[in-house]
Short mmCIF file of C-alpha atoms and ligand atoms in Angstrom, two decimals:
data_model
loop_
_atom_site.label_atom_id
_atom_site.label_comp_id
_atom_site.label_asym_id
_atom_site.label_seq_id
_atom_site.Cartn_x
_atom_site.Cartn_y
_atom_site.Cartn_z
CA UNK A 22 -9.49 -15.13 -9.60
CA UNK A 23 -10.94 -11.63 -9.87
CA UNK A 24 -13.50 -10.31 -7.44
CA UNK A 25 -16.27 -8.10 -8.72
CA UNK A 26 -18.97 -6.31 -6.76
CA UNK A 27 -22.74 -6.55 -7.13
CA UNK A 28 -22.58 -4.05 -10.03
CA UNK A 29 -19.84 -6.11 -11.72
CA UNK A 30 -17.19 -3.50 -11.03
CA UNK A 31 -13.77 -5.18 -10.94
CA UNK A 32 -12.23 -4.54 -7.52
CA UNK A 33 -8.44 -4.60 -7.77
CA UNK A 34 -7.32 -1.70 -5.60
CA UNK A 35 -7.05 -1.88 -1.80
CA UNK A 36 -6.28 1.12 0.38
CA UNK A 37 -5.06 0.31 3.85
CA UNK A 38 -4.99 2.77 6.73
CA UNK A 39 -2.08 1.61 8.87
CA UNK A 40 -2.73 4.07 11.71
CA UNK A 41 -5.30 6.67 12.74
CA UNK A 42 -2.53 8.83 14.20
CA UNK A 43 -0.86 11.76 12.53
CA UNK A 44 1.78 14.37 13.23
CA UNK A 45 -0.44 17.08 11.67
CA UNK A 46 -4.06 18.17 12.19
CA UNK A 47 -5.27 19.42 8.79
CA UNK A 48 -8.39 21.48 9.43
CA UNK A 49 -10.56 19.61 6.89
CA UNK A 50 -9.42 16.18 8.11
CA UNK A 51 -9.36 16.31 11.90
CA UNK A 52 -10.52 18.31 14.86
CA UNK A 53 -7.84 20.21 16.77
CA UNK A 54 -8.33 17.87 19.72
CA UNK A 55 -8.60 14.30 18.54
CA UNK A 56 -8.92 11.16 20.62
CA UNK A 57 -6.83 8.50 18.94
CA UNK A 58 -7.61 4.84 19.38
CA UNK A 59 -5.85 2.65 21.96
CA UNK A 60 -3.07 0.61 20.34
CA UNK A 61 -4.80 -2.75 20.93
CA UNK A 62 -7.71 -1.64 18.73
CA UNK A 63 -5.37 -1.07 15.79
CA UNK A 64 -4.47 -4.03 13.60
CA UNK A 65 -0.95 -5.36 14.07
CA UNK A 66 1.29 -5.32 11.00
CA UNK A 67 0.95 -9.12 10.84
CA UNK A 68 -2.85 -8.84 10.83
CA UNK A 69 -2.69 -6.23 8.06
CA UNK A 70 -0.40 -8.47 6.00
CA UNK A 71 -2.67 -11.49 6.41
CA UNK A 72 -5.66 -9.47 5.25
CA UNK A 73 -3.65 -8.17 2.28
CA UNK A 74 -2.70 -11.77 1.37
CA UNK A 75 -6.35 -12.73 1.17
CA UNK A 76 -7.25 -9.70 -0.93
CA UNK A 77 -4.34 -10.39 -3.28
CA UNK A 78 -5.50 -13.99 -3.74
CA UNK A 79 -8.89 -12.59 -4.71
CA UNK A 80 -7.46 -10.29 -7.37
CA UNK A 81 -6.17 -7.12 -5.69
CA UNK A 82 -3.24 -5.84 -7.78
CA UNK A 83 -2.54 -2.53 -6.15
CA UNK A 84 -2.22 -1.60 -2.49
CA UNK A 85 -1.97 1.97 -1.20
CA UNK A 86 -0.88 2.52 2.38
CA UNK A 87 -2.42 5.54 4.00
CA UNK A 88 -3.65 6.73 7.38
CA UNK A 89 -3.50 8.95 9.49
CA UNK A 90 0.09 9.39 8.51
CA UNK A 91 1.50 6.02 7.41
CA UNK A 92 5.09 7.04 8.12
CA UNK A 93 4.38 7.58 11.85
CA UNK A 94 3.45 3.88 12.22
CA UNK A 95 6.36 2.11 13.90
CA UNK A 96 7.97 -0.50 11.64
CA UNK A 97 5.75 0.33 8.64
CA UNK A 98 8.83 -0.32 6.48
CA UNK A 99 8.70 -3.99 7.56
CA UNK A 100 5.15 -4.24 6.24
CA UNK A 101 6.21 -2.60 2.97
CA UNK A 102 9.19 -4.97 2.72
CA UNK A 103 6.95 -8.03 3.18
CA UNK A 104 4.38 -6.74 0.68
CA UNK A 105 7.15 -6.00 -1.79
CA UNK A 106 8.24 -9.67 -1.79
CA UNK A 107 4.73 -10.62 -2.85
CA UNK A 108 5.12 -8.70 -6.12
CA UNK A 109 7.41 -11.47 -7.36
CA UNK A 110 5.15 -14.43 -6.57
CA UNK A 111 1.54 -13.17 -6.53
CA UNK A 112 -0.70 -10.98 -8.69
CA UNK A 113 0.27 -7.89 -6.63
CA UNK A 114 1.76 -5.33 -9.04
CA UNK A 115 2.20 -2.13 -7.08
CA UNK A 116 2.49 -0.73 -3.56
CA UNK A 117 2.11 3.00 -3.12
CA UNK A 118 1.77 5.42 -0.27
CA UNK A 119 -0.12 8.62 0.49
CA UNK A 120 1.84 10.76 2.91
CA UNK A 121 1.88 14.30 4.25
CA UNK A 122 5.62 14.26 3.49
CA UNK A 123 6.77 15.51 6.88
CA UNK A 124 8.90 12.39 7.51
CA UNK A 125 9.72 11.68 3.89
CA UNK A 126 13.29 12.94 4.04
CA UNK A 127 14.04 10.27 6.65
CA UNK A 128 12.19 7.43 4.86
CA UNK A 129 12.57 8.08 1.10
CA UNK A 130 15.57 5.81 0.56
CA UNK A 131 14.06 2.92 2.55
CA UNK A 132 10.81 3.28 0.65
CA UNK A 133 12.65 3.06 -2.65
CA UNK A 134 14.76 0.13 -1.46
CA UNK A 135 11.55 -1.70 -0.63
CA UNK A 136 9.86 -1.28 -3.96
CA UNK A 137 7.94 1.99 -3.62
CA UNK A 138 8.33 3.76 -6.95
CA UNK A 139 5.44 6.20 -6.76
CA UNK A 140 3.92 8.18 -3.89
CA UNK A 141 1.32 10.88 -3.37
CA UNK A 142 2.31 13.80 -1.18
CA UNK A 143 -0.49 15.96 0.21
CA UNK A 144 0.32 19.64 -0.02
CA UNK A 145 -2.30 22.39 -0.13
CA UNK A 146 -0.08 25.46 -0.33
CA UNK A 147 3.55 26.43 -0.79
CA UNK A 148 3.17 29.54 1.37
CA UNK A 149 4.81 28.81 4.72
CA UNK A 150 2.34 30.63 7.00
CA UNK A 151 -0.63 29.22 5.13
CA UNK A 152 0.79 25.71 5.38
CA UNK A 153 1.00 26.17 9.15
CA UNK A 154 -2.58 27.43 9.17
CA UNK A 155 -4.13 24.53 7.21
CA UNK A 156 -2.12 21.81 9.00
CA UNK A 157 -2.42 23.67 12.34
CA UNK A 158 1.34 23.37 13.08
CA UNK A 159 3.15 21.73 10.15
CA UNK A 160 6.52 22.85 8.80
CA UNK A 161 6.49 23.34 5.02
CA UNK A 162 10.27 22.92 4.71
CA UNK A 163 10.08 19.36 6.03
CA UNK A 164 7.71 18.49 3.18
CA UNK A 165 9.75 20.26 0.51
CA UNK A 166 12.93 18.53 1.74
CA UNK A 167 11.05 15.22 1.73
CA UNK A 168 9.92 15.71 -1.87
CA UNK A 169 13.50 16.51 -2.92
CA UNK A 170 14.78 13.38 -1.18
CA UNK A 171 12.10 11.24 -2.84
CA UNK A 172 13.06 12.64 -6.25
CA UNK A 173 16.73 11.99 -5.55
CA UNK A 174 15.82 8.38 -4.84
CA UNK A 175 13.95 8.15 -8.11
CA UNK A 176 10.48 7.96 -6.54
CA UNK A 177 7.82 9.59 -8.70
CA UNK A 178 5.92 12.11 -6.58
CA UNK A 179 2.40 13.33 -7.31
CA UNK A 180 1.03 16.22 -5.30
CA UNK A 181 -2.52 16.06 -3.88
CA UNK A 182 -4.11 19.39 -3.08
CA UNK A 183 -7.44 19.85 -1.33
CA UNK A 184 -9.00 23.08 -2.56
CA UNK A 185 -10.39 24.79 0.53
CA UNK A 186 -12.80 27.71 0.29
CA UNK A 187 -11.23 31.15 0.84
CA UNK A 188 -7.89 29.54 1.65
CA UNK A 189 -5.95 28.40 -1.42
CA UNK A 190 -8.32 29.11 -4.34
CA UNK A 191 -6.48 32.32 -5.24
CA UNK A 192 -3.07 30.65 -5.18
CA UNK A 193 -3.80 27.58 -7.27
CA UNK A 194 -2.01 28.82 -10.38
CA UNK A 195 1.13 29.56 -8.29
CA UNK A 196 0.96 26.00 -7.02
CA UNK A 197 0.70 24.71 -10.59
CA UNK A 198 3.72 26.81 -11.66
CA UNK A 199 5.70 25.46 -8.71
CA UNK A 200 4.66 21.86 -9.50
CA UNK A 201 5.56 22.36 -13.16
CA UNK A 202 8.96 23.80 -12.28
CA UNK A 203 9.60 20.73 -10.11
CA UNK A 204 8.10 18.29 -12.63
CA UNK A 205 5.45 17.02 -10.21
CA UNK A 206 2.00 16.02 -11.44
CA UNK A 207 -0.68 17.59 -9.27
CA UNK A 208 -4.25 16.59 -8.49
CA UNK A 209 -6.87 18.87 -6.99
CA UNK A 210 -9.48 17.38 -4.65
CA UNK A 211 -12.84 18.62 -3.43
CA UNK A 212 -13.46 18.66 0.33
CA UNK A 213 -15.62 15.67 1.26
CA UNK A 214 -18.13 15.69 4.11
CA UNK A 215 -16.51 13.16 6.37
CA UNK A 216 -17.33 13.53 10.10
CA UNK A 217 -17.37 17.10 11.49
CA UNK A 218 -14.14 19.00 11.96
CA UNK A 219 -14.14 22.36 13.76
CA UNK A 220 -15.35 24.34 10.71
CA UNK A 221 -18.75 23.54 9.10
CA UNK A 222 -18.27 21.70 5.80
CA UNK A 223 -20.18 24.27 3.73
CA UNK A 224 -17.56 26.84 4.81
CA UNK A 225 -14.79 24.55 3.52
CA UNK A 226 -16.23 23.25 0.27
CA UNK A 227 -15.74 24.82 -3.12
CA UNK A 228 -16.55 23.07 -6.38
CA UNK A 229 -13.52 22.36 -8.57
CA UNK A 230 -15.47 23.71 -11.51
CA UNK A 231 -14.17 27.21 -10.89
CA UNK A 232 -10.60 25.96 -10.29
CA UNK A 233 -10.74 24.06 -13.57
CA UNK A 234 -12.06 27.09 -15.46
CA UNK A 235 -9.46 29.46 -14.02
CA UNK A 236 -6.60 27.10 -14.88
CA UNK A 237 -8.04 26.29 -18.29
CA UNK A 238 -8.03 30.01 -19.17
CA UNK A 239 -4.31 30.10 -18.44
CA UNK A 240 -3.22 26.71 -19.77
CA UNK A 241 -5.83 25.66 -22.38
CA UNK A 242 -6.15 22.09 -21.18
CA UNK A 243 -6.34 18.99 -23.31
CA UNK A 244 -8.12 15.98 -21.78
CA UNK A 245 -6.10 12.75 -21.55
CA UNK A 246 -7.05 9.11 -20.98
CA UNK A 247 -4.19 8.78 -18.48
CA UNK A 248 -5.21 6.88 -15.31
CA UNK A 249 -3.33 5.95 -12.16
CA UNK A 250 -5.95 3.49 -10.93
CA UNK A 251 -7.71 6.17 -8.88
CA UNK A 252 -10.64 8.49 -9.63
CA UNK A 253 -8.69 11.44 -11.04
CA UNK A 254 -9.33 12.87 -14.52
CA UNK A 255 -6.11 14.22 -16.01
CA UNK A 256 -5.37 17.11 -18.35
CA UNK A 257 -2.23 18.24 -20.14
CA UNK A 258 -1.28 21.50 -21.76
CA UNK A 259 1.24 22.63 -24.33
CA UNK A 260 2.39 25.11 -21.70
CA UNK A 261 3.00 22.51 -19.02
CA UNK A 262 5.36 19.55 -18.60
CA UNK A 263 3.10 17.92 -16.00
CA UNK A 264 -0.39 16.47 -15.80
CA UNK A 265 -3.13 18.17 -13.81
CA UNK A 266 -5.77 15.97 -12.19
CA UNK A 267 -9.19 16.72 -10.74
CA UNK A 268 -11.01 14.55 -8.19
CA UNK A 269 -14.58 15.75 -8.04
CA UNK A 270 -16.70 13.48 -5.82
CA UNK A 271 -19.31 16.19 -5.33
CA UNK A 272 -19.42 18.16 -8.55
CA UNK A 273 -18.96 15.21 -10.94
CA UNK A 274 -19.62 11.74 -9.53
CA UNK A 275 -17.24 8.98 -10.66
CA UNK A 276 -18.64 5.99 -8.70
CA UNK A 277 -19.61 4.02 -11.83
CA UNK A 278 -15.96 3.15 -12.40
CA UNK A 279 -15.04 2.57 -8.73
CA UNK A 280 -12.42 -0.20 -8.33
CA UNK A 281 -11.52 0.52 -4.71
CA UNK A 282 -12.15 -0.72 -1.19
CA UNK A 283 -10.62 0.41 2.08
CA UNK A 284 -9.44 -1.22 5.29
CA UNK A 285 -9.48 1.05 8.33
CA UNK A 286 -6.70 0.97 10.91
CA UNK A 287 -8.98 -1.13 13.14
CA UNK A 288 -9.72 -3.71 10.43
CA UNK A 289 -13.09 -2.51 9.17
CA UNK A 290 -13.57 -3.01 5.45
CA UNK A 291 -15.36 0.03 4.06
CA UNK A 292 -16.75 -0.78 0.66
CA UNK A 293 -17.32 2.93 -0.09
CA UNK A 294 -15.47 5.97 1.28
CA UNK A 295 -18.77 7.84 1.29
CA UNK A 296 -20.97 5.37 3.18
CA UNK A 297 -21.03 4.09 6.76
CA UNK A 298 -21.45 0.36 5.98
CA UNK A 299 -18.50 -1.87 6.86
CA UNK A 300 -17.55 -5.47 7.51
CA UNK A 301 -15.33 -5.89 10.56
CA UNK A 302 -12.33 -8.20 10.13
CA UNK A 303 -10.56 -7.57 13.44
CA UNK A 304 -12.43 -10.16 15.46
CA UNK A 305 -12.24 -12.60 12.58
CA UNK A 306 -8.46 -12.17 12.52
CA UNK A 307 -8.22 -12.46 16.28
CA UNK A 308 -10.42 -15.52 16.75
CA UNK A 309 -8.40 -17.81 14.56
CA UNK A 310 -10.85 -18.21 11.70
CA UNK A 311 -9.25 -19.67 8.59
CA UNK A 312 -8.41 -17.81 5.40
CA UNK A 313 -11.37 -19.38 3.60
CA UNK A 314 -13.67 -17.67 6.09
CA UNK A 315 -11.88 -14.34 5.51
CA UNK A 316 -12.35 -14.72 1.75
CA UNK A 317 -16.00 -15.60 2.21
CA UNK A 318 -16.48 -12.39 4.22
CA UNK A 319 -14.66 -10.35 1.56
CA UNK A 320 -16.99 -11.74 -1.11
CA UNK A 321 -19.97 -10.94 1.09
CA UNK A 322 -18.71 -7.37 1.59
CA UNK A 323 -18.45 -6.87 -2.16
CA UNK A 324 -21.93 -8.23 -2.68
CA UNK A 325 -23.18 -5.24 -0.65
CA UNK A 326 -20.78 -2.57 -1.94
CA UNK A 327 -22.99 0.49 -2.46
CA UNK A 328 -23.62 1.83 -5.94
CA UNK A 329 -22.36 5.29 -4.98
CA UNK A 330 -21.81 7.76 -2.19
CA UNK A 331 -24.46 10.31 -1.25
CA UNK A 332 -22.11 13.17 -0.38
CA UNK A 333 -23.93 16.39 0.14
CA UNK A 334 -22.62 19.66 1.53
CA UNK A 335 -25.18 22.21 2.47
CA UNK A 336 -25.41 24.74 5.32
CA UNK A 337 -28.47 23.03 6.83
CA UNK A 338 -27.19 19.45 6.67
CA UNK A 339 -24.80 17.72 9.06
CA UNK A 340 -22.42 15.15 7.47
CA UNK A 341 -23.95 11.67 7.61
CA UNK A 342 -20.54 10.01 7.80
CA UNK A 343 -19.51 9.11 11.32
CA UNK A 344 -15.77 8.87 10.79
CA UNK A 345 -12.94 11.24 9.98
CA UNK A 346 -10.77 10.74 6.90
CA UNK A 347 -7.81 9.54 9.03
CA UNK A 348 -9.74 6.40 9.96
CA UNK A 349 -9.98 5.08 6.41
CA UNK A 350 -7.39 7.21 4.60
CA UNK A 351 -7.97 9.23 1.42
N1 SAM B 23 -1.64 11.70 6.15
C1 SAM B 23 -1.55 11.34 4.78
C2 SAM B 23 -1.73 12.55 3.90
O1 SAM B 23 -2.16 13.59 4.35
O2 SAM B 23 -1.43 12.41 2.71
C3 SAM B 23 -2.51 10.24 4.36
C4 SAM B 23 -3.88 10.26 4.93
S1 SAM B 23 -4.89 11.64 4.43
C5 SAM B 23 -6.38 11.30 5.28
C6 SAM B 23 -5.22 11.23 2.74
C7 SAM B 23 -5.73 12.34 1.86
O3 SAM B 23 -7.04 12.69 2.28
C8 SAM B 23 -4.91 13.62 1.91
O4 SAM B 23 -4.59 13.99 0.57
C9 SAM B 23 -5.85 14.64 2.51
O5 SAM B 23 -5.62 15.92 2.01
C10 SAM B 23 -7.20 14.08 2.12
N2 SAM B 23 -8.33 14.51 2.96
C11 SAM B 23 -8.44 14.46 4.30
N3 SAM B 23 -9.66 14.88 4.69
C12 SAM B 23 -10.34 15.19 3.58
C13 SAM B 23 -11.67 15.65 3.31
N4 SAM B 23 -12.54 15.88 4.27
N5 SAM B 23 -12.02 15.84 2.02
C14 SAM B 23 -11.14 15.59 1.00
N6 SAM B 23 -9.89 15.14 1.19
C15 SAM B 23 -9.49 14.94 2.45
FE1 SF4 B 24 -2.88 14.01 8.93
FE2 SF4 B 24 -3.21 13.51 6.34
FE3 SF4 B 24 -5.30 14.10 7.91
FE4 SF4 B 24 -3.55 15.99 7.36
S1 SF4 B 24 -4.85 14.93 5.87
S2 SF4 B 24 -4.38 15.53 9.39
S3 SF4 B 24 -1.69 14.90 7.26
S4 SF4 B 24 -4.06 12.35 8.05
#
């Protein structure tokens, strides 16, 4: 069985936010003072697994765990272990993770032992003071040690970098040189207008057009057809041993090929990262409805998956999204 949405897009990729909590406070993601949800509002690991089972039966082949920071969720390894078993007897092909890397040194081996072969690590700068500034109090060395440990355990690491106006634009080529030296593919991402953080979005956003042009002058990119299941367009260069990706929700919309849906940490299914519509599964899970009912609701959700987001960043316009990125994950 393969679910499709109302525009006949094949939906085979589920992103699951396992917690809204995080050990960092990146300035484009969260406010400095965040109110996190009470634990009983967050899905239990068993509830998450049951939802995943239903999605897998409907054709989901890839699951990405995200957050908040997935590695701060207690016992997340047990969830990964249980999902990993399903790769041998269901259509599930891959489990991946997006992490800030701060706890990666501790978890890399267990991740590998439980079938995680590929992760994304979010890293916006390799300058220590700047890392502290963008994450509000993070320690760059923890992330670098985590990446090393992941590599040692044969986990392929891709770096995700949000390009933030007047913050890291000037240092992007240094980041690429560092990634190339360490053989890490790297993807640049435009700031998206999720709910307000402490800095207005128009003071954060910069189109990746200029980043692309600057890098292209240095590296003379060649476009590739390489895909990882996500929205990134990848480029190679004769002068690089890695691939460079660009995720451009604002400057170059990619919704026509969207294959993704997202479950928030509280069990809301968001059919589009850039819209407010959701179908809530928490009460369904907690009122003992059967799996057929869950599947029916999933099909309904896909029948109303929006065509595209309406992201707009402009000094006079407040973001229309009423949630921060940590609720649904990237
Ligand atoms: N804590 C993990 C991490 O940072 O990788 C996973 C969750 S985080 C919300 C997922 C991704 O979303 C990260 O790469 C982060 O940089 C990105 N992100 C957060 N807020 C964003 C925003 N407003 N616009 C674009 N990307 C954002
Ligand atoms: Fe935490 Fe990731 Fe958001 Fe940064 S981007 S505050 S690491 S959830």
